[in-house]
Short mmCIF file of C-alpha atoms and ligand atoms in Angstrom, two decimals:
data_model
loop_
_atom_site.label_atom_id
_atom_site.label_comp_id
_atom_site.label_asym_id
_atom_site.label_seq_id
_atom_site.Cartn_x
_atom_site.Cartn_y
_atom_site.Cartn_z
CA UNK A 1 32.79 59.76 -36.75
CA UNK A 2 35.18 56.92 -36.92
CA UNK A 3 34.26 53.69 -34.66
CA UNK A 4 36.75 51.94 -32.36
CA UNK A 5 40.10 50.94 -33.54
CA UNK A 6 39.95 47.26 -34.57
CA UNK A 7 42.65 44.85 -34.97
CA UNK A 8 43.39 45.00 -38.72
CA UNK A 9 43.34 41.71 -40.66
CA UNK A 10 44.87 42.04 -43.96
CA UNK A 11 42.86 40.30 -46.59
CA UNK A 12 44.19 37.56 -48.93
CA UNK A 13 45.25 38.94 -52.37
CA UNK A 14 44.08 36.17 -54.78
CA UNK A 15 40.41 35.42 -55.41
CA UNK A 16 39.76 31.66 -55.54
CA UNK A 17 37.82 30.27 -58.60
CA UNK A 18 36.29 27.76 -56.47
CA UNK A 19 35.59 26.63 -52.88
CA UNK A 20 33.06 24.65 -50.90
CA UNK A 21 31.37 27.51 -48.84
CA UNK A 22 31.48 31.00 -49.44
CA UNK A 23 30.78 33.15 -46.02
CA UNK A 24 29.23 36.53 -46.70
CA UNK A 25 30.34 39.07 -43.75
CA UNK A 26 33.26 39.45 -41.66
CA UNK A 27 31.36 40.02 -38.39
CA UNK A 28 31.74 37.64 -35.28
CA UNK A 29 29.00 35.43 -36.75
CA UNK A 30 30.73 35.01 -40.24
CA UNK A 31 34.12 34.48 -38.85
CA UNK A 32 32.89 32.04 -36.47
CA UNK A 33 31.05 30.00 -39.05
CA UNK A 34 34.38 30.32 -41.49
CA UNK A 35 36.48 28.93 -38.34
CA UNK A 36 34.15 25.96 -37.89
CA UNK A 37 33.77 25.04 -41.27
CA UNK A 38 37.60 25.23 -42.04
CA UNK A 39 38.34 23.07 -38.85
CA UNK A 40 36.02 20.55 -40.67
CA UNK A 41 38.28 20.28 -43.47
CA UNK A 42 35.97 22.48 -46.09
CA UNK A 43 37.50 24.94 -48.28
CA UNK A 44 35.92 28.43 -47.34
CA UNK A 45 36.23 31.84 -48.57
CA UNK A 46 34.96 34.53 -46.38
CA UNK A 47 33.89 37.79 -48.17
CA UNK A 48 33.86 40.93 -46.13
CA UNK A 49 32.92 44.44 -47.98
CA UNK A 50 34.93 46.46 -45.69
CA UNK A 51 37.34 45.52 -42.64
CA UNK A 52 36.96 42.41 -40.58
CA UNK A 53 34.72 43.13 -37.33
CA UNK A 54 34.25 46.87 -38.43
CA UNK A 55 30.48 46.99 -37.88
CA UNK A 56 28.50 45.53 -35.07
CA UNK A 57 31.09 43.26 -33.89
CA UNK A 58 33.68 45.95 -32.85
CA UNK A 59 30.93 48.51 -31.54
CA UNK A 60 29.27 46.44 -29.26
CA UNK A 61 29.45 46.57 -25.30
CA UNK A 62 31.50 43.31 -24.99
CA UNK A 63 28.92 41.45 -22.98
CA UNK A 64 29.09 37.70 -23.06
CA UNK A 65 25.96 36.51 -21.17
CA UNK A 66 23.59 34.24 -20.47
CA UNK A 67 21.86 35.91 -17.81
CA UNK A 68 18.11 37.11 -18.82
CA UNK A 69 18.37 35.87 -22.32
CA UNK A 70 15.46 34.65 -24.27
CA UNK A 71 14.98 31.10 -23.26
CA UNK A 72 15.21 29.89 -26.72
CA UNK A 73 18.90 31.03 -26.83
CA UNK A 74 19.84 29.64 -23.51
CA UNK A 75 21.01 26.25 -24.81
CA UNK A 76 23.14 27.79 -27.67
CA UNK A 77 24.47 30.31 -25.18
CA UNK A 78 25.46 27.82 -22.72
CA UNK A 79 27.43 26.12 -25.38
CA UNK A 80 28.87 29.61 -26.27
CA UNK A 81 30.39 30.23 -22.62
CA UNK A 82 32.20 26.84 -23.10
CA UNK A 83 33.74 27.84 -26.56
CA UNK A 84 34.69 31.49 -25.24
CA UNK A 85 36.81 29.57 -22.61
CA UNK A 86 38.81 27.80 -25.05
CA UNK A 87 38.90 30.47 -27.87
CA UNK A 88 42.35 32.17 -26.79
CA UNK A 89 43.84 28.73 -27.01
CA UNK A 90 42.07 27.59 -30.20
CA UNK A 91 42.90 30.95 -32.16
CA UNK A 92 46.15 31.47 -30.61
CA UNK A 93 45.15 35.05 -29.89
CA UNK A 94 43.85 37.09 -27.15
CA UNK A 95 40.03 37.61 -27.40
CA UNK A 96 40.03 39.35 -23.61
CA UNK A 97 37.42 36.57 -22.59
CA UNK A 98 37.08 36.53 -18.87
CA UNK A 99 34.41 35.09 -16.78
CA UNK A 100 34.11 38.45 -14.62
CA UNK A 101 30.25 38.07 -13.79
CA UNK A 102 27.46 40.23 -14.62
CA UNK A 103 24.93 41.85 -12.47
CA UNK A 104 21.46 43.05 -13.53
CA UNK A 105 19.71 45.25 -10.79
CA UNK A 106 16.12 45.34 -10.27
CA UNK A 107 14.54 48.64 -9.77
CA UNK A 108 11.34 47.19 -8.41
CA UNK A 109 9.82 44.27 -6.68
CA UNK A 110 8.20 43.16 -9.64
CA UNK A 111 11.40 43.25 -12.01
CA UNK A 112 13.15 41.52 -9.01
CA UNK A 113 10.28 38.59 -9.20
CA UNK A 114 10.92 38.42 -13.10
CA UNK A 115 14.41 38.08 -12.81
CA UNK A 116 14.48 35.46 -9.99
CA UNK A 117 11.65 33.45 -11.84
CA UNK A 118 14.30 33.61 -15.18
CA UNK A 119 16.67 31.50 -13.11
CA UNK A 120 14.79 28.31 -13.73
CA UNK A 121 15.95 28.46 -17.50
CA UNK A 122 19.36 27.67 -16.08
CA UNK A 123 18.36 24.53 -14.18
CA UNK A 124 19.70 22.10 -16.91
CA UNK A 125 22.97 23.68 -17.58
CA UNK A 126 24.94 24.03 -14.42
CA UNK A 127 25.49 27.73 -14.31
CA UNK A 128 25.80 29.50 -11.24
CA UNK A 129 23.26 32.43 -10.73
CA UNK A 130 21.94 34.08 -7.83
CA UNK A 131 19.94 36.99 -6.33
CA UNK A 132 21.46 39.57 -4.26
CA UNK A 133 19.60 41.79 -1.94
CA UNK A 134 20.18 45.81 -2.02
CA UNK A 135 22.49 45.39 1.13
CA UNK A 136 24.75 42.43 -0.56
CA UNK A 137 25.12 44.84 -3.50
CA UNK A 138 26.09 47.76 -1.32
CA UNK A 139 28.58 45.43 0.55
CA UNK A 140 30.08 44.30 -2.88
CA UNK A 141 30.26 47.99 -4.05
CA UNK A 142 30.94 50.35 -0.97
CA UNK A 143 30.50 53.78 -1.94
CA UNK A 144 27.55 53.02 -4.63
CA UNK A 145 24.33 54.64 -3.84
CA UNK A 146 22.28 52.89 -6.60
CA UNK A 147 18.81 52.43 -5.16
CA UNK A 148 17.29 48.87 -5.99
CA UNK A 149 15.02 46.15 -4.95
CA UNK A 150 17.82 43.68 -5.36
CA UNK A 151 19.84 42.05 -8.48
CA UNK A 152 20.56 39.06 -10.53
CA UNK A 153 24.29 38.11 -10.23
CA UNK A 154 25.54 35.46 -12.63
CA UNK A 155 29.14 34.91 -11.81
CA UNK A 156 29.69 32.59 -14.74
CA UNK A 157 29.00 35.38 -17.41
CA UNK A 158 31.75 37.33 -18.82
CA UNK A 159 33.24 40.05 -21.18
CA UNK A 160 35.55 40.13 -24.02
CA UNK A 161 37.14 42.67 -26.29
CA UNK A 162 34.92 43.36 -29.39
CA UNK A 163 37.68 44.90 -31.15
CA UNK A 164 39.76 41.86 -30.73
CA UNK A 165 37.51 38.84 -31.13
CA UNK A 166 36.32 38.90 -34.70
CA UNK A 167 39.84 39.53 -36.02
CA UNK A 168 41.41 36.54 -33.84
CA UNK A 169 38.74 34.27 -35.15
CA UNK A 170 39.26 35.38 -38.63
CA UNK A 171 42.95 34.72 -38.49
CA UNK A 172 42.34 31.37 -36.76
CA UNK A 173 40.19 30.57 -39.70
CA UNK A 174 42.91 31.53 -42.29
CA UNK A 175 45.36 29.40 -40.28
CA UNK A 176 43.10 26.37 -40.78
CA UNK A 177 42.89 27.09 -44.56
CA UNK A 178 40.13 29.72 -45.30
CA UNK A 179 40.91 32.53 -47.61
CA UNK A 180 39.66 35.81 -45.95
CA UNK A 181 38.90 38.75 -48.46
CA UNK A 182 38.40 42.26 -47.35
CA UNK A 183 36.91 44.98 -49.14
CA UNK A 184 35.52 42.53 -51.40
CA UNK A 185 31.66 42.70 -51.39
CA UNK A 186 29.56 39.90 -52.71
CA UNK A 187 26.95 41.05 -55.12
CA UNK A 188 24.93 38.30 -55.41
CA UNK A 189 24.37 34.59 -55.51
CA UNK A 190 24.43 32.22 -58.67
CA UNK A 191 22.12 29.07 -58.84
CA UNK A 192 22.07 26.16 -61.28
CA UNK A 193 18.93 24.01 -61.44
CA UNK A 194 17.72 26.26 -58.52
CA UNK A 195 20.65 25.35 -56.12
CA UNK A 196 23.55 27.44 -55.26
CA UNK A 197 26.31 27.36 -57.72
CA UNK A 198 28.46 30.35 -56.89
CA UNK A 199 28.51 33.93 -55.92
CA UNK A 200 29.62 37.13 -57.80
CA UNK A 201 31.93 39.26 -55.92
CA UNK A 202 33.23 42.89 -56.89
CA UNK A 203 36.37 41.26 -57.86
CA UNK A 204 34.92 38.33 -60.01
CA UNK A 205 32.84 34.96 -59.30
CA UNK A 206 33.60 32.18 -57.15
CA UNK A 207 31.92 28.70 -57.72
CA UNK A 208 30.83 26.87 -54.54
CA UNK A 209 28.10 24.40 -53.31
CA UNK A 210 27.04 26.65 -50.30
CA UNK A 211 26.81 30.15 -49.25
CA UNK A 212 26.18 31.49 -45.58
CA UNK A 213 24.79 35.28 -45.48
CA UNK A 214 26.21 36.63 -42.32
CA UNK A 215 25.74 40.14 -43.26
CA UNK A 216 24.45 41.74 -39.98
CA UNK A 217 22.38 44.96 -40.77
CA UNK A 218 22.54 44.39 -44.67
CA UNK A 219 21.15 40.88 -44.65
CA UNK A 220 17.55 41.88 -45.50
CA UNK A 221 18.86 43.95 -48.47
CA UNK A 222 21.02 41.34 -49.90
CA UNK A 223 18.31 38.47 -49.55
CA UNK A 224 15.57 40.70 -50.70
CA UNK A 225 17.48 41.16 -54.08
CA UNK A 226 17.03 37.16 -54.63
CA UNK A 227 13.20 37.19 -53.57
CA UNK A 228 13.82 36.10 -49.87
CA UNK A 229 11.61 38.16 -47.45
CA UNK A 230 13.87 38.69 -44.12
CA UNK A 231 12.13 41.11 -41.69
CA UNK A 232 14.69 43.07 -40.20
CA UNK A 233 14.92 46.59 -38.48
CA UNK A 234 17.80 48.66 -37.57
CA UNK A 235 18.16 50.04 -34.04
CA UNK A 236 21.04 52.40 -33.26
CA UNK A 237 22.81 52.30 -29.75
CA UNK A 238 25.33 55.06 -28.70
CA UNK A 239 28.38 54.04 -26.62
CA UNK A 240 31.28 55.76 -25.12
CA UNK A 241 34.48 54.65 -23.53
CA UNK A 242 36.48 56.12 -20.66
CA UNK A 243 40.11 56.49 -20.23
CA UNK A 244 41.80 53.88 -17.79
CA UNK A 245 39.98 54.44 -14.26
CA UNK A 246 41.10 53.02 -10.89
CA UNK A 247 38.54 51.93 -8.11
CA UNK A 248 35.56 50.86 -10.12
CA UNK A 249 33.59 47.84 -10.62
CA UNK A 250 35.41 44.40 -12.02
CA UNK A 251 31.92 43.09 -12.75
CA UNK A 252 29.56 44.20 -15.84
CA UNK A 253 26.62 46.09 -14.36
CA UNK A 254 23.24 46.93 -15.99
CA UNK A 255 20.75 49.48 -14.59
CA UNK A 256 18.07 51.16 -15.90
CA UNK A 257 20.06 54.37 -16.81
CA UNK A 258 23.47 52.73 -17.63
CA UNK A 259 25.16 49.72 -18.47
CA UNK A 260 29.12 49.51 -17.80
CA UNK A 261 31.91 47.18 -18.70
CA UNK A 262 35.41 47.04 -17.42
CA UNK A 263 37.50 46.80 -20.52
CA UNK A 264 41.11 45.00 -20.70
CA UNK A 265 42.77 48.53 -20.97
CA UNK A 266 41.45 49.59 -17.45
CA UNK A 267 38.83 52.03 -19.10
CA UNK A 268 34.91 51.38 -19.20
CA UNK A 269 32.42 51.13 -21.90
CA UNK A 270 29.32 53.09 -20.76
CA UNK A 271 25.99 53.18 -22.49
CA UNK A 272 22.24 53.78 -21.59
CA UNK A 273 20.70 50.68 -20.24
CA UNK A 274 17.26 51.59 -22.32
CA UNK A 275 17.79 54.26 -24.89
CA UNK A 276 18.07 53.46 -28.59
CA UNK A 277 17.19 55.39 -31.72
CA UNK A 278 15.11 53.79 -34.66
CA UNK A 279 15.79 55.58 -37.84
CA UNK A 280 12.66 55.61 -40.14
CA UNK A 281 13.54 54.40 -43.18
CA UNK A 282 11.55 52.97 -46.29
CA UNK A 283 12.00 49.40 -44.68
CA UNK A 284 10.22 50.70 -41.56
CA UNK A 285 6.91 50.90 -43.47
CA UNK A 286 7.67 47.40 -45.44
CA UNK A 287 8.20 45.52 -42.17
CA UNK A 288 5.95 47.78 -39.77
CA UNK A 289 3.32 44.99 -39.43
CA UNK A 290 5.75 41.98 -38.65
CA UNK A 291 7.46 44.55 -35.92
CA UNK A 292 4.31 45.91 -34.37
CA UNK A 293 4.39 43.49 -31.25
CA UNK A 294 8.22 44.27 -30.50
CA UNK A 295 7.63 47.93 -31.18
CA UNK A 296 4.69 47.82 -28.72
CA UNK A 297 6.91 45.94 -26.12
CA UNK A 298 10.21 48.12 -26.55
CA UNK A 299 8.53 51.51 -27.24
CA UNK A 300 9.96 52.82 -23.83
CA UNK A 301 13.47 52.33 -25.03
CA UNK A 302 13.05 53.45 -28.48
CA UNK A 303 13.16 57.06 -29.90
CA UNK A 304 12.02 57.18 -33.52
CA UNK A 305 13.67 59.59 -35.96
CA UNK A 306 13.17 60.87 -39.46
CA UNK A 307 16.30 62.06 -40.93
CA UNK A 308 19.16 61.64 -43.32
CA UNK A 309 18.91 57.81 -43.07
CA UNK A 310 15.66 57.77 -44.65
CA UNK A 311 16.87 59.63 -48.07
CA UNK A 312 20.24 57.36 -47.82
CA UNK A 313 18.22 54.35 -47.80
CA UNK A 314 15.61 55.59 -50.37
CA UNK A 315 18.56 56.30 -52.83
CA UNK A 316 19.84 52.86 -52.33
CA UNK A 317 19.28 50.36 -55.01
CA UNK A 318 17.11 47.20 -54.07
CA UNK A 319 17.61 45.52 -57.58
CA UNK A 320 20.98 46.09 -58.79
CA UNK A 321 22.57 44.01 -61.46
CA UNK A 322 25.67 41.57 -60.87
CA UNK A 323 28.00 43.74 -63.47
CA UNK A 324 27.27 46.93 -61.49
CA UNK A 325 28.56 48.08 -58.27
CA UNK A 326 26.11 47.03 -55.45
CA UNK A 327 24.99 49.33 -52.31
CA UNK A 328 27.54 47.22 -50.37
CA UNK A 329 30.46 48.74 -52.29
CA UNK A 330 29.10 52.14 -51.83
CA UNK A 331 28.93 51.49 -47.81
CA UNK A 332 32.07 49.89 -46.83
CA UNK A 333 31.43 50.55 -42.86
CA UNK A 334 28.14 51.29 -41.46
CA UNK A 335 29.15 54.04 -38.91
CA UNK A 336 26.40 55.96 -37.49
CA UNK A 337 26.76 59.43 -35.67
CA UNK A 338 26.43 58.52 -32.15
CA UNK A 339 23.75 60.50 -29.76
CA UNK A 340 26.12 62.36 -27.42
CA UNK A 341 23.54 63.24 -25.46
CA UNK A 342 22.27 59.47 -24.82
CA UNK A 343 25.84 58.46 -23.94
CA UNK A 344 26.77 61.25 -21.82
CA UNK A 345 23.53 61.09 -19.84
CA UNK A 346 24.43 57.40 -19.23
CA UNK A 347 27.80 58.51 -17.80
CA UNK A 348 26.21 61.30 -15.41
CA UNK A 349 23.81 59.05 -14.20
CA UNK A 350 26.55 56.42 -13.61
CA UNK A 351 28.40 59.06 -11.66
CA UNK A 352 25.49 59.90 -9.54
CA UNK A 353 25.21 56.10 -8.39
CA UNK A 354 29.09 55.36 -8.40
CA UNK A 355 31.15 58.41 -7.27
CA UNK A 356 34.37 56.80 -8.61
CA UNK A 357 32.91 57.84 -12.18
CA UNK A 358 32.84 61.53 -11.47
CA UNK A 359 36.60 61.78 -12.39
CA UNK A 360 35.97 59.51 -15.45
CA UNK A 361 37.30 61.10 -18.68
CA UNK A 362 35.90 60.24 -21.97
CA UNK A 363 38.10 58.86 -24.62
CA UNK A 364 35.50 58.03 -27.55
CA UNK A 365 32.00 57.87 -28.51
CA UNK A 366 30.50 55.75 -31.21
CA UNK A 367 27.66 54.38 -32.29
CA UNK A 368 26.31 50.80 -34.15
CA UNK A 369 23.02 49.69 -35.77
CA UNK A 370 21.64 46.53 -34.22
CA UNK A 371 19.94 44.46 -36.65
CA UNK A 372 16.65 43.13 -35.00
CA UNK A 373 14.05 40.49 -36.04
CA UNK A 374 10.38 40.62 -35.29
CA UNK A 375 10.95 37.84 -32.33
CA UNK A 376 14.26 39.45 -31.42
CA UNK A 377 15.99 36.11 -31.73
CA UNK A 378 18.11 35.32 -34.89
CA UNK A 379 17.90 33.45 -37.94
CA UNK A 380 20.30 30.57 -38.34
CA UNK A 381 18.86 28.35 -41.02
CA UNK A 382 18.90 26.88 -44.46
CA UNK A 383 16.89 28.77 -46.94
CA UNK A 384 14.32 26.24 -48.15
CA UNK A 385 13.60 28.03 -51.52
CA UNK A 386 17.26 27.87 -52.67
CA UNK A 387 19.05 24.45 -51.85
CA UNK A 388 22.68 25.54 -50.65
CA UNK A 389 21.76 28.91 -49.28
CA UNK A 390 21.85 29.48 -45.64
CA UNK A 391 21.40 32.86 -43.32
CA UNK A 392 22.67 33.62 -39.91
CA UNK A 393 21.77 36.99 -38.93
CA UNK A 394 19.28 39.08 -37.01
CA UNK A 395 21.12 38.69 -33.61
CA UNK A 396 19.30 41.58 -32.02
CA UNK A 397 21.50 42.99 -29.78
CA UNK A 398 22.90 39.75 -28.30
CA UNK A 399 25.16 38.24 -31.08
CA UNK A 400 28.56 39.02 -29.88
CA UNK A 401 28.28 36.60 -26.87
CA UNK A 402 26.50 33.87 -28.72
CA UNK A 403 28.49 34.30 -31.90
CA UNK A 404 30.97 31.55 -31.45
CA UNK A 405 28.23 28.96 -30.93
CA UNK A 406 26.15 30.49 -33.41
CA UNK A 407 28.96 29.82 -36.17
CA UNK A 408 29.16 26.06 -34.62
CA UNK A 409 25.40 25.56 -35.29
CA UNK A 410 25.57 27.18 -38.79
CA UNK A 411 28.37 24.74 -39.75
CA UNK A 412 26.44 22.03 -38.39
CA UNK A 413 23.49 23.03 -40.61
CA UNK A 414 25.78 23.46 -43.70
CA UNK A 415 27.64 19.94 -43.27
CA UNK A 416 24.52 18.18 -42.24
CA UNK A 417 26.07 17.10 -38.81
CA UNK A 418 23.52 16.61 -35.82
CA UNK A 419 23.19 20.24 -34.61
CA UNK A 420 24.85 21.19 -31.42
CA UNK A 421 21.28 22.54 -30.25
CA UNK A 422 17.95 22.31 -31.69
CA UNK A 423 17.88 24.77 -34.27
CA UNK A 424 13.97 24.95 -34.85
CA UNK A 425 13.33 28.29 -32.95
CA UNK A 426 15.98 29.81 -35.26
CA UNK A 427 14.45 29.03 -38.91
CA UNK A 428 13.76 31.35 -41.52
CA UNK A 429 10.42 30.01 -42.26
CA UNK A 430 9.03 30.71 -38.95
CA UNK A 431 8.26 34.45 -40.47
CA UNK A 432 6.26 33.17 -43.52
CA UNK A 433 4.73 29.88 -42.24
CA UNK A 434 2.00 31.10 -39.92
CA UNK A 435 3.88 30.40 -37.06
CA UNK A 436 3.02 32.66 -33.94
CA UNK A 437 5.82 35.02 -33.60
CA UNK A 438 6.63 35.38 -29.81
CA UNK A 439 8.64 38.22 -28.24
CA UNK A 440 9.95 36.82 -24.86
CA UNK A 441 12.89 39.16 -23.94
CA UNK A 442 13.59 42.59 -25.84
CA UNK A 443 16.61 43.78 -27.59
C1 LIG B 1 26.16 49.26 -29.58
C2 LIG B 1 25.84 47.83 -29.57
C3 LIG B 1 26.17 46.99 -28.40
C4 LIG B 1 25.81 45.82 -28.51
N1 LIG B 1 26.19 45.05 -27.27
C5 LIG B 1 26.35 43.55 -27.28
C6 LIG B 1 26.87 42.89 -26.24
O1 LIG B 1 27.33 43.36 -25.19
N2 LIG B 1 26.65 41.50 -26.30
C7 LIG B 1 26.31 41.04 -27.34
O2 LIG B 1 26.24 39.78 -27.30
N3 LIG B 1 25.68 41.58 -28.51
C8 LIG B 1 26.03 42.96 -28.49
N4 LIG B 1 25.50 43.79 -29.68
C9 LIG B 1 24.97 42.87 -30.65
C10 LIG B 1 26.39 42.25 -31.33
O3 LIG B 1 27.30 43.22 -31.91
C11 LIG B 1 25.66 41.77 -32.79
O4 LIG B 1 24.69 40.95 -32.58
C12 LIG B 1 26.77 40.98 -33.61
O5 LIG B 1 28.03 41.72 -33.44
C13 LIG B 1 26.26 40.61 -34.83
O6 LIG B 1 27.43 40.03 -35.59
P1 LIG B 1 27.06 39.96 -37.22
O7 LIG B 1 28.50 39.15 -37.66
O8 LIG B 1 25.86 39.17 -37.49
O9 LIG B 1 27.09 41.22 -37.73
P2 LIG B 1 28.12 42.41 -38.08
O10 LIG B 1 29.23 42.56 -37.04
O11 LIG B 1 27.38 43.58 -38.44
O12 LIG B 1 28.92 42.10 -39.37
C14 LIG B 1 28.18 41.86 -40.62
C15 LIG B 1 29.28 41.97 -41.76
O13 LIG B 1 28.78 41.69 -43.17
C16 LIG B 1 29.23 42.43 -43.72
N5 LIG B 1 28.54 42.45 -45.05
C17 LIG B 1 27.25 42.76 -45.13
N6 LIG B 1 26.98 42.69 -46.29
C18 LIG B 1 27.92 42.02 -47.29
C19 LIG B 1 28.26 41.70 -48.77
N7 LIG B 1 27.23 41.79 -49.27
N8 LIG B 1 29.53 41.42 -48.91
C20 LIG B 1 30.48 41.36 -48.15
N9 LIG B 1 30.16 41.63 -46.80
C21 LIG B 1 29.12 42.12 -46.38
C22 LIG B 1 29.52 44.02 -43.08
O14 LIG B 1 30.47 44.80 -43.85
C23 LIG B 1 29.75 43.55 -41.82
O15 LIG B 1 31.08 43.69 -41.49
C24 LIG B 1 25.89 45.09 -29.57
C25 LIG B 1 25.47 45.64 -30.84
C26 LIG B 1 25.74 47.19 -30.93
C27 LIG B 1 25.62 47.91 -32.15
#
């Protein structure tokens, strides 16, 4: 089941012997980190095991939102919105970013009160967000019969094209001097006196003084090989896109049964607002305790499944040698089979509330694995036990929108510059230093 078509980025041929920083992973987080570092004059090599942006970063819904974020992410997301505004100019390419507004509908008065009180998180950021009554929603979307108590409308939120953004950022990083290597898995890190001295890729070694692991759903496997415990779960979300359709909403809309976004091609990306699948895999047992609170708070939106993925991951080596092929070479692109039932049900529910979608034609379906942490916010952090090693991962279903700012923050940490926002909430050590792990908002 191929994923969406992603703007191709052709990898560079020559493997450098040495550089300042190796970035592992060519999703939006790795590409944004590489761009920031290259713009600061560092010699950067980005290694991607498959193609740029082919996993989560091209399979997502395209929402660039601050609305309803975990308050700990809000300052970084405010910075991200500012960066998105200038990203086309900065990269010299089209990322499809547009501040088209996002509406979260609320089915009950309790939800409405919760969304209204969430707005206080925006006070420091001068970002417009207001409540809509059911009547006002009806006036905005005549013909809609979606029942609701009201909605939260954030006109400053936006959308972008997931199949274009990471490639645009990677090309911009290359224009600033970064080397971009595709089909080049990193098998491991090398240390000297306990600190990073290089990486081993499938094409050979690269010496470097710093490494950023931005490996998405693979980060836990990679870091586990080097004794770093990174609790991570994979949650599968299924998506469909329609052919171009006239007369549908311009704004991005979340409702309990569907989430929709108008794409640049005039079609819509449609998914369920609340249905995800968790494949039970060996890591599920390893991290069950760490994830118990999030599983409790999210259980309504999760379907657990024991299937082929369990055995795929059971067969996957966890302790490979540097002179043998690593699991990353055997899995160039994580491409799960979408749940047709979940995606099609979302479209049917959408058509029941917005009749214009009754004539929507499905162009494609796909799925992606979301990498989730126990508190559903990312790790953007140095690794204390290995000086020079850094991790930017675990974006828990919200990494596309925040990606450009996460790259900036990671680059600040790598270079020792004052961080663009306080990174304390994102430190890796929170999972091992006895800190209370709090879930504020879900996946
Ligand atoms: C269906 C779906 C809908 C979503 N919707 C939204 C949304 O609307 N808005 C939003 O903000 N977020 C959304 N997200 C989340 C968002 O897509 C992710 O948080 C974000 O893309 C994560 O980026 P990343 O760079 O960390 O990971 P990825 O894009 O997964 O990139 C990681 C890359 O690392 C590579 N890699 C891993 N290990 C190695 C190695 N050892 N060597 C070399 N390369 C390696 C992988 O091949 C991969 O390309 C959604 C996700 C999904 C799946």
